[in-house]
PDB file of C-alpha atoms and ligand atoms in Angstrom:
ATOM      1  CA  MET R1488     -17.858  50.735 -16.390  1.00 88.00           C
ATOM      2  CA  SER R1489     -18.258  46.869 -16.333  1.00 97.00           C
ATOM      3  CA  LEU R1490     -16.526  44.846 -18.654  1.00 98.00           C
ATOM      4  CA  PRO R1491     -18.767  43.504 -21.496  1.00 98.00           C
ATOM      5  CA  ILE R1492     -18.082  39.928 -22.202  1.00 98.00           C
ATOM      6  CA  VAL R1493     -19.422  37.132 -24.208  1.00 99.00           C
ATOM      7  CA  VAL R1494     -18.936  33.328 -22.759  1.00 99.00           C
ATOM      8  CA  LEU R1495     -18.821  30.515 -25.202  1.00 98.00           C
ATOM      9  CA  ILE R1496     -19.557  26.715 -24.158  1.00 98.00           C
ATOM     10  CA  SER R1497     -20.183  23.570 -24.992  1.00 98.00           C
ATOM     11  CA  GLY R1498     -21.047  21.638 -21.991  1.00 98.00           C
ATOM     12  CA  SER R1499     -21.499  21.953 -18.100  1.00 98.00           C
ATOM     13  CA  GLY R1500     -20.579  25.445 -17.858  1.00 98.00           C
ATOM     14  CA  SER R1501     -19.139  25.498 -14.477  1.00 98.00           C
ATOM     15  CA  ASN R1502     -16.406  27.851 -15.602  1.00 98.00           C
ATOM     16  CA  LEU R1503     -19.133  30.089 -16.610  1.00 98.00           C
ATOM     17  CA  GLN R1504     -20.886  29.896 -13.443  1.00 98.00           C
ATOM     18  CA  ALA R1505     -17.672  30.558 -11.522  1.00 98.00           C
ATOM     19  CA  LEU R1506     -17.781  34.001 -13.464  1.00 98.00           C
ATOM     20  CA  ILE R1507     -21.383  34.494 -12.855  1.00 98.00           C
ATOM     21  CA  ASP R1508     -21.086  33.903  -9.148  1.00 98.00           C
ATOM     22  CA  GLN R1509     -17.869  36.359  -8.886  1.00 98.00           C
ATOM     23  CA  SER R1510     -19.773  38.772 -10.657  1.00 98.00           C
ATOM     24  CA  LEU R1511     -22.774  38.369  -8.419  1.00 97.00           C
ATOM     25  CA  SER R1512     -20.753  38.759  -5.244  1.00 97.00           C
ATOM     26  CA  GLY R1513     -19.080  41.834  -6.327  1.00 97.00           C
ATOM     27  CA  HIS R1514     -15.694  40.567  -7.011  1.00 96.00           C
ATOM     28  CA  LEU R1515     -15.603  40.734 -10.735  1.00 98.00           C
ATOM     29  CA  ASP R1516     -16.794  43.939 -12.508  1.00 98.00           C
ATOM     30  CA  ILE R1517     -18.078  42.108 -15.454  1.00 98.00           C
ATOM     31  CA  ASP R1518     -21.397  41.982 -17.813  1.00 98.00           C
ATOM     32  CA  ILE R1519     -22.078  38.761 -19.282  1.00 98.00           C
ATOM     33  CA  LYS R1520     -23.807  40.044 -22.192  1.00 98.00           C
ATOM     34  CA  ALA R1521     -24.676  36.787 -23.760  1.00 98.00           C
ATOM     35  CA  VAL R1522     -23.843  32.950 -23.469  1.00 99.00           C
ATOM     36  CA  ILE R1523     -23.332  30.863 -26.877  1.00 98.00           C
ATOM     37  CA  SER R1524     -23.488  27.308 -27.295  1.00 98.00           C
ATOM     38  CA  ASN R1525     -22.792  25.002 -30.464  1.00 98.00           C
ATOM     39  CA  LYS R1526     -24.616  22.443 -28.293  1.00 98.00           C
ATOM     40  CA  ALA R1527     -28.466  22.636 -27.740  1.00 98.00           C
ATOM     41  CA  ASP R1528     -28.448  20.450 -24.381  1.00 98.00           C
ATOM     42  CA  ALA R1529     -25.516  22.381 -22.826  1.00 98.00           C
ATOM     43  CA  PHE R1530     -26.128  22.527 -18.998  1.00 98.00           C
ATOM     44  CA  GLY R1531     -24.408  25.628 -19.218  1.00 98.00           C
ATOM     45  CA  LEU R1532     -27.315  27.337 -21.223  1.00 98.00           C
ATOM     46  CA  LYS R1533     -29.683  26.704 -18.286  1.00 98.00           C
ATOM     47  CA  ARG R1534     -26.984  28.272 -15.950  1.00 98.00           C
ATOM     48  CA  ALA R1535     -27.361  31.325 -18.157  1.00 98.00           C
ATOM     49  CA  GLU R1536     -30.944  31.510 -18.277  1.00 98.00           C
ATOM     50  CA  GLN R1537     -31.138  31.115 -14.325  1.00 98.00           C
ATOM     51  CA  ALA R1538     -28.732  33.927 -14.198  1.00 98.00           C
ATOM     52  CA  GLY R1539     -31.096  35.963 -16.663  1.00 98.00           C
ATOM     53  CA  ILE R1540     -28.455  36.138 -19.511  1.00 98.00           C
ATOM     54  CA  PRO R1541     -29.334  36.009 -23.094  1.00 98.00           C
ATOM     55  CA  THR R1542     -28.442  32.829 -24.598  1.00 98.00           C
ATOM     56  CA  HIS R1543     -27.657  31.888 -28.284  1.00 98.00           C
ATOM     57  CA  HIS R1544     -27.698  28.242 -29.779  1.00 98.00           C
ATOM     58  CA  LEU R1545     -25.763  28.010 -32.745  1.00 98.00           C
ATOM     59  CA  ASN R1546     -25.479  24.308 -34.529  1.00 97.00           C
ATOM     60  CA  HIS R1547     -22.178  23.875 -36.076  1.00 95.00           C
ATOM     61  CA  LYS R1548     -23.895  20.731 -37.976  1.00 96.00           C
ATOM     62  CA  GLU R1549     -26.078  23.284 -39.889  1.00 97.00           C
ATOM     63  CA  PHE R1550     -22.901  24.873 -41.564  1.00 97.00           C
ATOM     64  CA  GLU R1551     -21.042  23.806 -44.805  1.00 97.00           C
ATOM     65  CA  SER R1552     -17.704  24.750 -43.225  1.00 97.00           C
ATOM     66  CA  ARG R1553     -15.785  25.815 -40.503  1.00 96.00           C
ATOM     67  CA  GLU R1554     -15.394  29.182 -41.918  1.00 97.00           C
ATOM     68  CA  SER R1555     -19.025  29.482 -42.568  1.00 97.00           C
ATOM     69  CA  PHE R1556     -19.680  28.780 -38.888  1.00 98.00           C
ATOM     70  CA  ASP R1557     -17.169  30.730 -37.588  1.00 98.00           C
ATOM     71  CA  ALA R1558     -18.756  33.738 -39.561  1.00 98.00           C
ATOM     72  CA  ALA R1559     -22.040  33.127 -38.235  1.00 98.00           C
ATOM     73  CA  LEU R1560     -20.435  32.700 -34.733  1.00 98.00           C
ATOM     74  CA  GLN R1561     -18.671  36.102 -35.118  1.00 98.00           C
ATOM     75  CA  THR R1562     -21.727  37.930 -35.993  1.00 98.00           C
ATOM     76  CA  CYS R1563     -23.773  36.506 -33.264  1.00 98.00           C
ATOM     77  CA  ILE R1564     -21.012  37.526 -30.614  1.00 98.00           C
ATOM     78  CA  ASP R1565     -20.398  40.956 -31.866  1.00 98.00           C
ATOM     79  CA  GLN R1566     -23.853  41.717 -31.815  1.00 98.00           C
ATOM     80  CA  HIS R1567     -23.505  42.029 -28.220  1.00 98.00           C
ATOM     81  CA  GLN R1568     -20.123  44.409 -28.639  1.00 98.00           C
ATOM     82  CA  PRO R1569     -17.968  42.525 -26.139  1.00 98.00           C
ATOM     83  CA  GLN R1570     -14.629  43.853 -24.933  1.00 98.00           C
ATOM     84  CA  LEU R1571     -13.757  40.074 -24.263  1.00 98.00           C
ATOM     85  CA  VAL R1572     -14.839  36.882 -25.537  1.00 98.00           C
ATOM     86  CA  VAL R1573     -14.112  33.733 -22.827  1.00 99.00           C
ATOM     87  CA  LEU R1574     -13.996  30.103 -24.179  1.00 98.00           C
ATOM     88  CA  ALA R1575     -15.083  28.134 -21.343  1.00 98.00           C
ATOM     89  CA  GLY R1576     -15.236  24.633 -22.739  1.00 97.00           C
ATOM     90  CA  PHE R1577     -16.110  25.462 -26.107  1.00 98.00           C
ATOM     91  CA  MET R1578     -15.273  22.483 -27.778  1.00 96.00           C
ATOM     92  CA  ARG R1579     -14.455  23.645 -31.346  1.00 96.00           C
ATOM     93  CA  ILE R1580     -11.173  24.360 -33.498  1.00 94.00           C
ATOM     94  CA  LEU R1581     -11.255  27.916 -34.456  1.00 96.00           C
ATOM     95  CA  SER R1582     -10.700  29.219 -38.048  1.00 97.00           C
ATOM     96  CA  GLU R1583      -7.390  31.672 -38.502  1.00 96.00           C
ATOM     97  CA  GLY R1584      -9.733  34.689 -39.412  1.00 97.00           C
ATOM     98  CA  PHE R1585     -12.136  33.990 -36.416  1.00 98.00           C
ATOM     99  CA  THR R1586      -9.006  34.007 -33.841  1.00 97.00           C
ATOM    100  CA  ARG R1587      -7.542  37.066 -35.967  1.00 97.00           C
ATOM    101  CA  HIS R1588     -10.400  39.134 -35.253  1.00 98.00           C
ATOM    102  CA  TYR R1589     -10.325  38.495 -31.680  1.00 98.00           C
ATOM    103  CA  GLN R1590      -6.488  38.862 -31.202  1.00 97.00           C
ATOM    104  CA  GLY R1591      -5.866  40.020 -27.709  1.00 98.00           C
ATOM    105  CA  ARG R1592      -9.617  40.036 -26.368  1.00 98.00           C
ATOM    106  CA  MET R1593     -10.399  36.225 -26.550  1.00 98.00           C
ATOM    107  CA  PHE R1594      -9.259  33.929 -23.372  1.00 98.00           C
ATOM    108  CA  ASN R1595      -9.371  30.062 -23.267  1.00 98.00           C
ATOM    109  CA  ILE R1596      -8.791  27.759 -20.326  1.00 98.00           C
ATOM    110  CA  HIS R1597      -6.910  24.631 -21.121  1.00 98.00           C
ATOM    111  CA  PRO R1598      -6.821  21.791 -18.257  1.00 98.00           C
ATOM    112  CA  SER R1599      -2.779  21.162 -18.679  1.00 98.00           C
ATOM    113  CA  LEU R1600       0.426  22.909 -17.680  1.00 98.00           C
ATOM    114  CA  LEU R1601       0.870  24.390 -21.172  1.00 97.00           C
ATOM    115  CA  PRO R1602       2.812  23.921 -23.320  1.00 97.00           C
ATOM    116  CA  LYS R1603       2.373  20.317 -22.076  1.00 98.00           C
ATOM    117  CA  TYR R1604      -0.650  18.200 -23.412  1.00 98.00           C
ATOM    118  CA  LYS R1605      -2.215  20.227 -25.700  1.00 97.00           C
ATOM    119  CA  GLY R1606      -5.430  18.916 -27.098  1.00 96.00           C
ATOM    120  CA  LEU R1607      -7.651  16.333 -25.481  1.00 96.00           C
ATOM    121  CA  ASN R1608      -7.553  13.721 -22.877  1.00 97.00           C
ATOM    122  CA  THR R1609      -5.306  15.721 -20.582  1.00 98.00           C
ATOM    123  CA  HIS R1610      -5.506  14.471 -17.250  1.00 98.00           C
ATOM    124  CA  GLN R1611      -5.118  10.794 -18.686  1.00 98.00           C
ATOM    125  CA  ARG R1612      -2.121  11.591 -20.547  1.00 98.00           C
ATOM    126  CA  ALA R1613      -0.460  13.377 -17.605  1.00 98.00           C
ATOM    127  CA  ILE R1614      -1.195  10.312 -15.440  1.00 98.00           C
ATOM    128  CA  ASP R1615       0.252   7.820 -17.992  1.00 98.00           C
ATOM    129  CA  ALA R1616       3.399   9.816 -18.251  1.00 98.00           C
ATOM    130  CA  GLY R1617       4.086   9.702 -14.791  1.00 98.00           C
ATOM    131  CA  GLU R1618       4.081  13.269 -14.193  1.00 98.00           C
ATOM    132  CA  LYS R1619       4.325  14.603 -10.558  1.00 98.00           C
ATOM    133  CA  PHE R1620       2.132  17.735 -11.448  1.00 98.00           C
ATOM    134  CA  HIS R1621      -0.706  18.508 -13.588  1.00 98.00           C
ATOM    135  CA  GLY R1622      -2.758  21.896 -13.523  1.00 98.00           C
ATOM    136  CA  VAL R1623      -4.510  24.220 -15.841  1.00 98.00           C
ATOM    137  CA  SER R1624      -3.725  27.293 -17.886  1.00 98.00           C
ATOM    138  CA  VAL R1625      -5.602  30.380 -19.127  1.00 98.00           C
ATOM    139  CA  HIS R1626      -4.271  31.754 -22.233  1.00 98.00           C
ATOM    140  CA  PHE R1627      -4.979  34.181 -24.918  1.00 98.00           C
ATOM    141  CA  VAL R1628      -6.276  32.465 -28.253  1.00 97.00           C
ATOM    142  CA  SER R1629      -4.189  32.279 -31.224  1.00 94.00           C
ATOM    143  CA  ALA R1630      -4.628  30.541 -34.554  1.00 90.00           C
ATOM    144  CA  GLU R1631      -2.558  27.695 -33.350  1.00 90.00           C
ATOM    145  CA  LEU R1632      -4.885  25.266 -31.154  1.00 88.00           C
ATOM    146  CA  ASP R1633      -3.746  25.967 -27.328  1.00 89.00           C
ATOM    147  CA  ALA R1634      -0.772  27.406 -28.287  1.00 91.00           C
ATOM    148  CA  GLY R1635      -1.446  31.450 -27.142  1.00 96.00           C
ATOM    149  CA  ALA R1636       0.263  33.417 -24.572  1.00 98.00           C
ATOM    150  CA  VAL R1637      -0.268  31.754 -21.261  1.00 98.00           C
ATOM    151  CA  ILE R1638      -1.716  34.393 -18.760  1.00 98.00           C
ATOM    152  CA  VAL R1639      -1.943  32.282 -15.458  1.00 98.00           C
ATOM    153  CA  GLN R1640      -1.109  28.738 -14.553  1.00 98.00           C
ATOM    154  CA  ALA R1641      -2.261  26.548 -11.090  1.00 98.00           C
ATOM    155  CA  LYS R1642      -0.924  23.123 -10.282  1.00 98.00           C
ATOM    156  CA  THR R1643      -1.702  20.110  -8.343  1.00 98.00           C
ATOM    157  CA  PRO R1644       0.173  17.232  -7.624  1.00 98.00           C
ATOM    158  CA  ILE R1645      -0.533  13.705  -9.076  1.00 98.00           C
ATOM    159  CA  GLU R1646      -0.843  11.433  -6.232  1.00 97.00           C
ATOM    160  CA  THR R1647       0.072   7.507  -6.717  1.00 96.00           C
ATOM    161  CA  ASP R1648      -3.418   6.323  -6.710  1.00 96.00           C
ATOM    162  CA  GLU R1649      -4.660   9.305  -8.678  1.00 97.00           C
ATOM    163  CA  THR R1650      -7.475   8.671 -11.412  1.00 98.00           C
ATOM    164  CA  VAL R1651      -8.852  10.682 -14.142  1.00 98.00           C
ATOM    165  CA  ASP R1652     -11.952  11.586 -12.154  1.00 98.00           C
ATOM    166  CA  THR R1653      -9.851  12.428  -8.883  1.00 98.00           C
ATOM    167  CA  LEU R1654      -7.413  14.598 -10.723  1.00 98.00           C
ATOM    168  CA  SER R1655     -10.035  16.387 -12.966  1.00 97.00           C
ATOM    169  CA  GLN R1656     -12.130  17.538  -9.813  1.00 98.00           C
ATOM    170  CA  LYS R1657      -8.749  18.863  -8.166  1.00 98.00           C
ATOM    171  CA  VAL R1658      -7.932  20.797 -11.571  1.00 98.00           C
ATOM    172  CA  HIS R1659     -11.804  22.254 -11.867  1.00 98.00           C
ATOM    173  CA  LYS R1660     -11.621  23.637  -8.726  1.00 98.00           C
ATOM    174  CA  LEU R1661      -8.469  25.539  -9.912  1.00 98.00           C
ATOM    175  CA  GLU R1662      -9.909  26.500 -12.881  1.00 98.00           C
ATOM    176  CA  HIS R1663     -12.968  28.367 -11.127  1.00 98.00           C
ATOM    177  CA  ILE R1664     -10.273  30.474  -9.246  1.00 98.00           C
ATOM    178  CA  ILE R1665      -7.761  31.050 -11.961  1.00 98.00           C
ATOM    179  CA  TYR R1666     -10.318  32.230 -14.735  1.00 98.00           C
ATOM    180  CA  PRO R1667     -12.037  34.990 -13.005  1.00 98.00           C
ATOM    181  CA  LEU R1668      -8.790  35.971 -11.710  1.00 98.00           C
ATOM    182  CA  ALA R1669      -7.580  36.392 -15.604  1.00 98.00           C
ATOM    183  CA  VAL R1670     -10.705  37.863 -16.345  1.00 98.00           C
ATOM    184  CA  LYS R1671     -10.455  40.144 -13.443  1.00 98.00           C
ATOM    185  CA  TRP R1672      -7.017  41.502 -14.489  1.00 98.00           C
ATOM    186  CA  PHE R1673      -8.131  42.260 -17.997  1.00 98.00           C
ATOM    187  CA  SER R1674     -11.336  43.969 -16.550  1.00 98.00           C
ATOM    188  CA  GLU R1675      -9.118  46.242 -14.504  1.00 98.00           C
ATOM    189  CA  ALA R1676      -6.700  46.991 -17.675  1.00 98.00           C
ATOM    190  CA  ARG R1677      -3.784  45.149 -15.904  1.00 98.00           C
ATOM    191  CA  LEU R1678      -3.338  42.682 -18.675  1.00 98.00           C
ATOM    192  CA  LYS R1679      -2.794  42.557 -22.241  1.00 98.00           C
ATOM    193  CA  GLU R1680      -1.397  40.786 -25.185  1.00 97.00           C
ATOM    194  CA  LEU R1681       1.694  42.116 -27.125  1.00 96.00           C
ATOM    195  CA  ASN R1682       3.782  40.267 -29.865  1.00 93.00           C
ATOM    196  CA  ASN R1683       2.370  36.810 -28.554  1.00 93.00           C
ATOM    197  CA  LYS R1684       3.132  37.353 -25.007  1.00 96.00           C
ATOM    198  CA  ALA R1685       1.048  38.131 -21.989  1.00 98.00           C
ATOM    199  CA  ILE R1686       1.939  41.454 -20.218  1.00 98.00           C
ATOM    200  CA  LEU R1687       0.723  42.061 -16.486  1.00 98.00           C
ATOM    201  CA  ASP R1688       0.998  45.619 -14.886  1.00 98.00           C
ATOM    202  CA  GLU R1689       3.267  46.239 -17.836  1.00 98.00           C
ATOM    203  CA  THR R1690       5.884  43.425 -17.192  1.00 97.00           C
ATOM    204  CA  PRO R1691       6.108  40.394 -19.737  1.00 98.00           C
ATOM    205  CA  LEU R1692       4.889  37.151 -18.134  1.00 98.00           C
ATOM    206  CA  ALA R1693       6.914  33.906 -18.402  1.00 96.00           C
ATOM    207  CA  GLU R1694       5.964  31.388 -21.058  1.00 96.00           C
ATOM    208  CA  THR R1695       4.079  29.480 -18.291  1.00 97.00           C
ATOM    209  CA  GLY R1696       2.473  32.778 -17.402  1.00 98.00           C
ATOM    210  CA  PHE R1697       1.817  33.842 -13.627  1.00 98.00           C
ATOM    211  CA  ALA R1698       2.260  30.978 -11.148  1.00 98.00           C
ATOM    212  CA  TYR R1699      -0.931  31.138  -9.077  1.00 98.00           C
ATOM    213  CA  ASN R1700       0.457  28.640  -6.516  1.00 97.00           C
TER     214      ASN R1700
HETATM  215  C1  GRF J 112     -12.721  22.514 -18.375  1.00 63.87           C
HETATM  216  O1  GRF J 112     -12.069  21.601 -17.937  1.00 63.87           O
HETATM  217  C2  GRF J 112     -11.811  23.144 -19.216  1.00 63.87           C
HETATM  218  O2  GRF J 112     -10.474  23.176 -18.858  1.00 63.87           O
HETATM  219  C3  GRF J 112     -11.937  22.748 -20.707  1.00 63.87           C
HETATM  220  O3  GRF J 112     -13.218  22.123 -21.035  1.00 63.87           O
HETATM  221  C4  GRF J 112     -13.798  22.000 -19.341  1.00 63.87           C
HETATM  222  C5  GRF J 112     -15.055  22.958 -19.364  1.00 63.87           C
HETATM  223  O4  GRF J 112     -15.759  22.649 -18.062  1.00 63.87           O
HETATM  224  N1  GRF J 112     -11.327  23.475 -21.523  1.00 63.87           N
HETATM  225  P1  GRF J 112     -16.988  23.417 -17.777  1.00 63.87           P
HETATM  226  O5  GRF J 112     -18.044  23.213 -18.754  1.00 63.87           O
HETATM  227  O6  GRF J 112     -16.772  24.797 -17.532  1.00 63.87           O
HETATM  228  O7  GRF J 112     -17.360  22.648 -16.617  1.00 63.87           O
END
């Protein structure tokens, strides 16, 4: 049976597109039950519609608190009964109860080599710090921001003339490879989380996850 998933976005949705493409080409056995955005104008909603995937828009500004928005989001997600929730550029800090509800079955993708550069503006911060490498991590979501067990990382060198634009393009290309890869492992029941560690094929992964390259 295809793995039922729900994808949460706030923007362009190129990672969503990578999942749709891999699914259509038969490389990934998933069933994207719904795409949910907190932004009405997220381009990813159009991508979903084009692929015939049901969409929801849930405006966080219409809720009094983070907890009340997250509760509505949870209800919206759970009506689709996903086995995995995929955060793909979903620009919200999540409440503890929400993350606990999806413990071990929610992924996020973060554009840095975690545990380095949690939070925003990761490309600029890596360039400013004179890093030789930058990259991207897919991780299980925990209550603490960008701190859950890392599943897989991919890296790319930072050249001397590197800009935020060139670097983010390189990182995005890697995102579109490793996010579907992590979802594939999960869909094949090869991946799980145990005691805040990612376990692949019964083997605990390093703190920085599986090294893609
Ligand atoms: C990506 O850079 C991802 O790492 C971050 O948000 C961005 C989403 O890009 N979490 P897209 O909407 O999938 O194109």
